[in-house]
PDB file of C-alpha atoms in Angstrom:
ATOM      1  CA  MET A   1     -50.364-123.995 132.357  1.00 41.00           C
ATOM      2  CA  GLN A   2     -50.526-121.857 135.502  1.00 44.00           C
ATOM      3  CA  GLN A   3     -47.839-119.212 135.887  1.00 51.00           C
ATOM      4  CA  THR A   4     -45.675-119.517 139.013  1.00 56.00           C
ATOM      5  CA  ARG A   5     -44.337-116.401 140.716  1.00 59.00           C
ATOM      6  CA  CYS A   6     -40.549-116.219 140.706  1.00 58.00           C
ATOM      7  CA  ALA A   7     -38.234-113.724 142.370  1.00 60.00           C
ATOM      8  CA  THR A   8     -34.766-112.731 141.251  1.00 60.00           C
ATOM      9  CA  PRO A   9     -32.569-110.993 143.829  1.00 59.00           C
ATOM     10  CA  CYS A  10     -29.760-109.625 141.690  1.00 55.00           C
ATOM     11  CA  PHE A  11     -26.543-108.327 143.218  1.00 53.00           C
ATOM     12  CA  HIS A  12     -25.073-105.169 141.663  1.00 49.00           C
ATOM     13  CA  MET A  13     -22.033-103.193 142.651  1.00 48.00           C
ATOM     14  CA  PRO A  14     -21.768 -99.750 141.107  1.00 42.00           C
ATOM     15  CA  MET A  15     -20.605 -97.031 143.487  1.00 35.00           C
ATOM     16  CA  HIS A  16     -22.831 -98.460 146.190  1.00 38.00           C
ATOM     17  CA  ARG A  17     -24.093-101.934 146.920  1.00 45.00           C
ATOM     18  CA  ARG A  18     -27.638-102.535 145.755  1.00 42.00           C
ATOM     19  CA  LEU A  19     -30.141-105.309 145.554  1.00 48.00           C
ATOM     20  CA  ASP A  20     -32.491-105.561 142.585  1.00 50.00           C
ATOM     21  CA  TYR A  21     -35.299-108.057 142.471  1.00 51.00           C
ATOM     22  CA  GLU A  22     -38.539-108.591 140.678  1.00 53.00           C
ATOM     23  CA  LYS A  23     -41.626-110.302 142.046  1.00 51.00           C
ATOM     24  CA  ASP A  24     -43.361-110.622 138.728  1.00 54.00           C
ATOM     25  CA  GLU A  25     -42.996-109.440 135.168  1.00 56.00           C
ATOM     26  CA  SER A  26     -44.306-105.941 135.904  1.00 55.00           C
ATOM     27  CA  VAL A  27     -42.656-105.024 139.220  1.00 56.00           C
ATOM     28  CA  VAL A  28     -38.977-104.313 139.748  1.00 60.00           C
ATOM     29  CA  GLU A  29     -37.724-102.950 143.058  1.00 67.00           C
ATOM     30  CA  VAL A  30     -34.303-101.556 143.839  1.00 67.00           C
ATOM     31  CA  GLN A  31     -33.068-101.536 147.421  1.00 71.00           C
ATOM     32  CA  ARG A  32     -29.805-100.438 148.962  1.00 71.00           C
ATOM     33  CA  VAL A  33     -28.040-102.766 151.337  1.00 74.00           C
ATOM     34  CA  GLU A  34     -25.508-101.024 153.545  1.00 73.00           C
ATOM     35  CA  ASP A  35     -22.336-102.842 154.612  1.00 74.00           C
ATOM     36  CA  ALA A  36     -19.759-101.589 157.081  1.00 68.00           C
ATOM     37  CA  LEU A  37     -17.206-103.451 154.963  1.00 74.00           C
ATOM     38  CA  ARG A  38     -17.757-105.215 151.653  1.00 73.00           C
ATOM     39  CA  ALA A  39     -20.036-108.244 151.869  1.00 77.00           C
ATOM     40  CA  ASP A  40     -21.448-108.195 148.342  1.00 81.00           C
ATOM     41  CA  ASP A  41     -23.847-111.053 147.545  1.00 87.00           C
ATOM     42  CA  ALA A  42     -23.855-112.286 151.155  1.00 89.00           C
ATOM     43  CA  THR A  43     -25.814-109.288 152.411  1.00 90.00           C
ATOM     44  CA  ALA A  44     -27.774-108.811 149.173  1.00 89.00           C
ATOM     45  CA  TYR A  45     -29.184-112.335 149.283  1.00 92.00           C
ATOM     46  CA  LEU A  46     -29.714-112.360 153.046  1.00 94.00           C
ATOM     47  CA  HIS A  47     -31.505-109.014 152.873  1.00 91.00           C
ATOM     48  CA  HIS A  48     -33.954-110.452 150.362  1.00 91.00           C
ATOM     49  CA  LEU A  49     -34.601-113.525 152.515  1.00 94.00           C
ATOM     50  CA  VAL A  50     -35.229-111.411 155.613  1.00 95.00           C
ATOM     51  CA  GLU A  51     -37.463-108.832 153.931  1.00 92.00           C
ATOM     52  CA  GLU A  52     -39.465-111.301 151.828  1.00 92.00           C
ATOM     53  CA  TYR A  53     -39.556-114.211 154.278  1.00 96.00           C
ATOM     54  CA  ASP A  54     -43.353-114.215 154.666  1.00 96.00           C
ATOM     55  CA  ASP A  55     -43.947-113.623 150.963  1.00 91.00           C
ATOM     56  CA  LEU A  56     -41.238-115.607 149.208  1.00 92.00           C
ATOM     57  CA  ALA A  57     -41.898-116.580 145.617  1.00 89.00           C
ATOM     58  CA  ALA A  58     -42.362-120.250 144.742  1.00 90.00           C
ATOM     59  CA  TRP A  59     -38.879-120.149 143.230  1.00 91.00           C
ATOM     60  CA  THR A  60     -36.106-117.663 143.915  1.00 91.00           C
ATOM     61  CA  PHE A  61     -33.215-117.213 141.509  1.00 90.00           C
ATOM     62  CA  PHE A  62     -30.202-115.725 143.287  1.00 91.00           C
ATOM     63  CA  LEU A  63     -28.023-114.067 140.653  1.00 87.00           C
ATOM     64  CA  HIS A  64     -25.300-111.515 140.040  1.00 82.00           C
ATOM     65  CA  ALA A  65     -25.770-108.764 137.498  1.00 76.00           C
ATOM     66  CA  ASP A  66     -22.989-110.438 135.508  1.00 74.00           C
ATOM     67  CA  ALA A  67     -24.721-113.831 135.542  1.00 72.00           C
ATOM     68  CA  PRO A  68     -23.807-114.533 131.879  1.00 74.00           C
ATOM     69  CA  GLU A  69     -20.158-114.681 132.959  1.00 77.00           C
ATOM     70  CA  HIS A  70     -20.924-117.448 135.442  1.00 74.00           C
ATOM     71  CA  VAL A  71     -23.745-119.465 133.851  1.00 77.00           C
ATOM     72  CA  HIS A  72     -22.521-121.487 130.867  1.00 79.00           C
ATOM     73  CA  PRO A  73     -24.319-121.988 128.640  1.00 79.00           C
ATOM     74  CA  PHE A  74     -26.541-119.017 129.466  1.00 80.00           C
ATOM     75  CA  ARG A  75     -29.422-120.815 127.779  1.00 81.00           C
ATOM     76  CA  LEU A  76     -29.542-123.006 130.899  1.00 83.00           C
ATOM     77  CA  LEU A  77     -30.710-120.048 132.987  1.00 83.00           C
ATOM     78  CA  GLU A  78     -33.254-119.028 130.358  1.00 86.00           C
ATOM     79  CA  GLU A  79     -34.734-122.525 130.211  1.00 90.00           C
ATOM     80  CA  VAL A  80     -34.842-123.048 133.983  1.00 89.00           C
ATOM     81  CA  LEU A  81     -36.432-119.627 134.513  1.00 86.00           C
ATOM     82  CA  SER A  82     -39.040-120.375 131.854  1.00 87.00           C
ATOM     83  CA  ALA A  83     -39.797-123.773 133.398  1.00 89.00           C
ATOM     84  CA  ALA A  84     -40.205-122.237 136.852  1.00 86.00           C
ATOM     85  CA  GLN A  85     -42.550-119.528 135.569  1.00 84.00           C
ATOM     86  CA  LYS A  86     -44.689-122.156 133.834  1.00 86.00           C
ATOM     87  CA  GLY A  87     -44.940-124.316 136.950  1.00 87.00           C
ATOM     88  CA  ALA A  88     -42.965-127.112 135.303  1.00 89.00           C
ATOM     89  CA  LEU A  89     -40.426-127.502 138.129  1.00 89.00           C
ATOM     90  CA  ASP A  90     -41.021-129.452 141.320  1.00 89.00           C
ATOM     91  CA  GLU A  91     -39.139-129.341 144.599  1.00 88.00           C
ATOM     92  CA  ALA A  92     -38.488-133.085 144.623  1.00 87.00           C
ATOM     93  CA  SER A  93     -36.489-132.814 141.409  1.00 87.00           C
ATOM     94  CA  PHE A  94     -34.902-129.439 142.189  1.00 89.00           C
ATOM     95  CA  PRO A  95     -34.536-128.988 145.970  1.00 93.00           C
ATOM     96  CA  PHE A  96     -31.572-126.727 145.254  1.00 94.00           C
ATOM     97  CA  LEU A  97     -29.787-126.010 141.982  1.00 91.00           C
ATOM     98  CA  TYR A  98     -26.494-124.276 141.343  1.00 92.00           C
ATOM     99  CA  LEU A  99     -26.558-122.504 137.996  1.00 91.00           C
ATOM    100  CA  SER A 100     -22.892-121.555 137.690  1.00 88.00           C
ATOM    101  CA  HIS A 101     -20.394-123.810 135.945  1.00 86.00           C
ATOM    102  CA  ASN A 102     -17.263-123.567 138.127  1.00 88.00           C
ATOM    103  CA  TYR A 103     -17.268-126.565 140.491  1.00 90.00           C
ATOM    104  CA  LEU A 104     -15.114-126.319 143.616  1.00 91.00           C
ATOM    105  CA  ASP A 105     -13.656-129.202 145.584  1.00 92.00           C
ATOM    106  CA  LEU A 106     -12.410-127.442 148.694  1.00 90.00           C
ATOM    107  CA  GLY A 107      -9.986-130.271 149.350  1.00 87.00           C
ATOM    108  CA  THR A 108      -7.965-129.061 146.374  1.00 87.00           C
ATOM    109  CA  SER A 109      -8.995-125.398 146.061  1.00 80.00           C
ATOM    110  CA  VAL A 110      -6.481-123.115 147.743  1.00 74.00           C
ATOM    111  CA  HIS A 111      -8.518-119.911 147.507  1.00 75.00           C
ATOM    112  CA  THR A 112     -11.916-120.765 148.990  1.00 85.00           C
ATOM    113  CA  TRP A 113     -10.975-122.409 152.275  1.00 88.00           C
ATOM    114  CA  ASP A 114      -8.832-120.912 155.004  1.00 88.00           C
ATOM    115  CA  ASN A 115      -7.784-123.382 157.675  1.00 89.00           C
ATOM    116  CA  PHE A 116      -8.358-120.841 160.443  1.00 89.00           C
ATOM    117  CA  ALA A 117     -11.175-118.642 159.171  1.00 90.00           C
ATOM    118  CA  SER A 118     -13.410-121.126 157.330  1.00 93.00           C
ATOM    119  CA  PRO A 119     -14.048-123.491 160.284  1.00 94.00           C
ATOM    120  CA  ARG A 120     -14.590-120.437 162.478  1.00 94.00           C
ATOM    121  CA  LEU A 121     -17.157-119.038 160.043  1.00 95.00           C
ATOM    122  CA  TRP A 122     -18.910-122.405 159.727  1.00 96.00           C
ATOM    123  CA  LYS A 123     -19.274-122.740 163.498  1.00 96.00           C
ATOM    124  CA  ARG A 124     -20.547-119.172 163.798  1.00 95.00           C
ATOM    125  CA  LEU A 125     -23.174-119.454 161.048  1.00 95.00           C
ATOM    126  CA  PHE A 126     -24.503-122.879 161.935  1.00 96.00           C
ATOM    127  CA  ALA A 127     -24.087-122.627 165.733  1.00 95.00           C
ATOM    128  CA  SER A 128     -21.988-125.772 165.622  1.00 95.00           C
ATOM    129  CA  SER A 129     -19.190-126.906 167.906  1.00 96.00           C
ATOM    130  CA  VAL A 130     -17.405-128.533 164.972  1.00 96.00           C
ATOM    131  CA  ALA A 131     -16.792-127.825 161.295  1.00 96.00           C
ATOM    132  CA  PRO A 132     -16.261-130.417 158.577  1.00 95.00           C
ATOM    133  CA  PRO A 133     -12.793-131.001 157.168  1.00 95.00           C
ATOM    134  CA  ARG A 134     -12.221-129.074 153.974  1.00 93.00           C
ATOM    135  CA  GLU A 135     -12.106-132.311 151.936  1.00 94.00           C
ATOM    136  CA  VAL A 136     -15.793-132.873 152.696  1.00 94.00           C
ATOM    137  CA  VAL A 137     -17.031-129.525 151.366  1.00 95.00           C
ATOM    138  CA  LYS A 138     -17.841-129.297 147.654  1.00 94.00           C
ATOM    139  CA  GLY A 139     -19.957-126.735 145.840  1.00 93.00           C
ATOM    140  CA  TYR A 140     -19.871-124.107 143.126  1.00 91.00           C
ATOM    141  CA  CYS A 141     -18.206-120.767 142.688  1.00 88.00           C
ATOM    142  CA  CYS A 142     -19.950-117.455 142.303  1.00 87.00           C
ATOM    143  CA  VAL A 143     -23.322-118.043 144.024  1.00 88.00           C
ATOM    144  CA  GLN A 144     -25.799-118.228 141.158  1.00 90.00           C
ATOM    145  CA  PHE A 145     -28.505-120.626 142.312  1.00 93.00           C
ATOM    146  CA  LEU A 146     -32.178-121.543 142.467  1.00 92.00           C
ATOM    147  CA  VAL A 147     -34.126-122.294 145.660  1.00 94.00           C
ATOM    148  CA  PRO A 148     -37.775-123.347 146.091  1.00 94.00           C
ATOM    149  CA  ARG A 149     -39.757-121.681 148.873  1.00 94.00           C
ATOM    150  CA  PRO A 150     -39.956-124.723 151.230  1.00 96.00           C
ATOM    151  CA  ARG A 151     -36.176-125.029 151.279  1.00 97.00           C
ATOM    152  CA  ALA A 152     -35.721-121.346 152.063  1.00 96.00           C
ATOM    153  CA  LEU A 153     -38.179-121.728 154.940  1.00 97.00           C
ATOM    154  CA  LEU A 154     -36.200-124.554 156.540  1.00 97.00           C
ATOM    155  CA  ARG A 155     -34.471-121.824 158.527  1.00 98.00           C
ATOM    156  CA  GLN A 156     -36.224-119.245 160.645  1.00 98.00           C
ATOM    157  CA  ARG A 157     -36.252-115.613 159.575  1.00 98.00           C
ATOM    158  CA  GLN A 158     -34.133-114.864 162.645  1.00 98.00           C
ATOM    159  CA  TRP A 159     -31.333-117.052 161.327  1.00 98.00           C
ATOM    160  CA  TYR A 160     -31.172-114.994 158.144  1.00 98.00           C
ATOM    161  CA  ALA A 161     -31.448-111.764 160.133  1.00 97.00           C
ATOM    162  CA  ASP A 162     -28.572-112.755 162.413  1.00 97.00           C
ATOM    163  CA  ALA A 163     -26.434-113.741 159.430  1.00 96.00           C
ATOM    164  CA  LEU A 164     -27.259-110.438 157.715  1.00 95.00           C
ATOM    165  CA  THR A 165     -26.244-108.442 160.780  1.00 94.00           C
ATOM    166  CA  TYR A 166     -23.024-110.414 161.017  1.00 94.00           C
ATOM    167  CA  PHE A 167     -21.943-110.034 157.391  1.00 93.00           C
ATOM    168  CA  ALA A 168     -23.020-106.384 157.207  1.00 91.00           C
ATOM    169  CA  SER A 169     -20.802-105.481 160.166  1.00 88.00           C
ATOM    170  CA  ALA A 170     -17.046-105.275 160.523  1.00 86.00           C
ATOM    171  CA  THR A 171     -17.328-108.149 163.012  1.00 88.00           C
ATOM    172  CA  SER A 172     -17.398-110.618 160.131  1.00 87.00           C
ATOM    173  CA  TYR A 173     -13.857-109.534 159.255  1.00 82.00           C
ATOM    174  CA  PHE A 174     -12.558-109.120 162.803  1.00 86.00           C
ATOM    175  CA  ASP A 175     -13.885-112.551 163.806  1.00 85.00           C
ATOM    176  CA  LEU A 176     -12.204-114.539 161.092  1.00 82.00           C
ATOM    177  CA  PHE A 177      -8.625-113.380 161.210  1.00 76.00           C
ATOM    178  CA  PRO A 178      -6.228-113.633 164.146  1.00 70.00           C
ATOM    179  CA  HIS A 179      -4.730-110.139 163.992  1.00 70.00           C
ATOM    180  CA  GLY A 180      -7.614-108.516 165.875  1.00 69.00           C
ATOM    181  CA  LYS A 181      -9.531-105.450 164.727  1.00 74.00           C
ATOM    182  CA  PHE A 182      -7.514-104.873 161.630  1.00 71.00           C
ATOM    183  CA  VAL A 183      -8.568-105.466 158.027  1.00 68.00           C
ATOM    184  CA  THR A 184      -6.007-105.768 155.270  1.00 70.00           C
ATOM    185  CA  TRP A 185      -6.489-104.272 151.819  1.00 61.00           C
ATOM    186  CA  GLN A 186      -6.323-107.787 150.372  1.00 66.00           C
ATOM    187  CA  ASP A 187      -9.072-109.130 152.660  1.00 67.00           C
ATOM    188  CA  LEU A 188     -11.322-106.183 151.827  1.00 65.00           C
ATOM    189  CA  THR A 189     -10.683-106.417 148.091  1.00 62.00           C
ATOM    190  CA  CYS A 190     -11.385-110.153 148.141  1.00 65.00           C
ATOM    191  CA  ARG A 191     -14.530-109.697 150.275  1.00 75.00           C
ATOM    192  CA  ALA A 192     -13.019-112.425 152.443  1.00 83.00           C
ATOM    193  CA  PRO A 193     -15.981-113.464 154.675  1.00 87.00           C
ATOM    194  CA  ALA A 194     -18.459-113.621 151.773  1.00 88.00           C
ATOM    195  CA  GLN A 195     -15.879-115.320 149.567  1.00 89.00           C
ATOM    196  CA  LEU A 196     -15.189-118.039 152.129  1.00 91.00           C
ATOM    197  CA  TRP A 197     -18.929-118.687 152.517  1.00 93.00           C
ATOM    198  CA  MET A 198     -19.497-118.781 148.763  1.00 91.00           C
ATOM    199  CA  PRO A 199     -19.001-122.547 148.062  1.00 92.00           C
ATOM    200  CA  TRP A 200     -21.337-123.720 150.808  1.00 94.00           C
ATOM    201  CA  TRP A 201     -24.522-121.710 150.384  1.00 96.00           C
ATOM    202  CA  HIS A 202     -26.264-124.999 149.577  1.00 96.00           C
ATOM    203  CA  VAL A 203     -25.836-126.078 153.214  1.00 97.00           C
ATOM    204  CA  VAL A 204     -28.052-123.168 154.280  1.00 97.00           C
ATOM    205  CA  PHE A 205     -30.930-124.727 152.342  1.00 97.00           C
ATOM    206  CA  GLY A 206     -30.672-128.259 153.713  1.00 96.00           C
ATOM    207  CA  GLU A 207     -28.134-129.842 151.362  1.00 96.00           C
ATOM    208  CA  ALA A 208     -25.226-131.975 152.581  1.00 96.00           C
ATOM    209  CA  PRO A 209     -21.803-130.275 152.664  1.00 95.00           C
ATOM    210  CA  SER A 210     -20.578-132.324 149.711  1.00 94.00           C
ATOM    211  CA  LYS A 211     -22.699-131.163 146.780  1.00 90.00           C
ATOM    212  CA  ALA A 212     -22.496-133.428 143.754  1.00 85.00           C
ATOM    213  CA  LYS A 213     -21.427-131.916 140.462  1.00 86.00           C
ATOM    214  CA  THR A 214     -24.532-131.162 138.400  1.00 80.00           C
ATOM    215  CA  ILE A 215     -23.287-128.859 135.631  1.00 68.00           C
TER     216      ILE A 215
END
């Protein structure tokens, strides 16, 4: 069976933010992603999409370095990665797949939707005049997911570049909170803009806001 090229952008946070990814079994690259304020996986993943846009792998696994803490059972990731490498996955069956186990219904979750900031962020990212009510938005915590190339290419490189610029700058914090150009310790510690975006990454890749529970 023909091998399929897979990429794995992997978010790390030692003293500095970094992005690790491998294009094949023999090549591993490490790249720094600089944030004005913490944006964590938001800028790591967006950086990969911008830089690799014209050479995206057939399947991209977006993961944290601590993926075993979020993917239960971890064998799921091993089996899906193996299937992708062997060319046994198809986009029709897997247009987008969350790999983490913690399902979030934003209608009941008090930590991943802010009634002021979340609609504001939605409108900014998707250039929309409206945002859905929180009860409509459902997804998964902790942004471990799989995307086939055609879904990643639904959006222009410029969209990813604009989002990267936004999240990498202090503007992403200043924009979302009503007290002006001031960032609280709590917002910074919680990586507030990236955290609010976390449960609706699937929308970026063409999925409806309400993502059915799959794991």
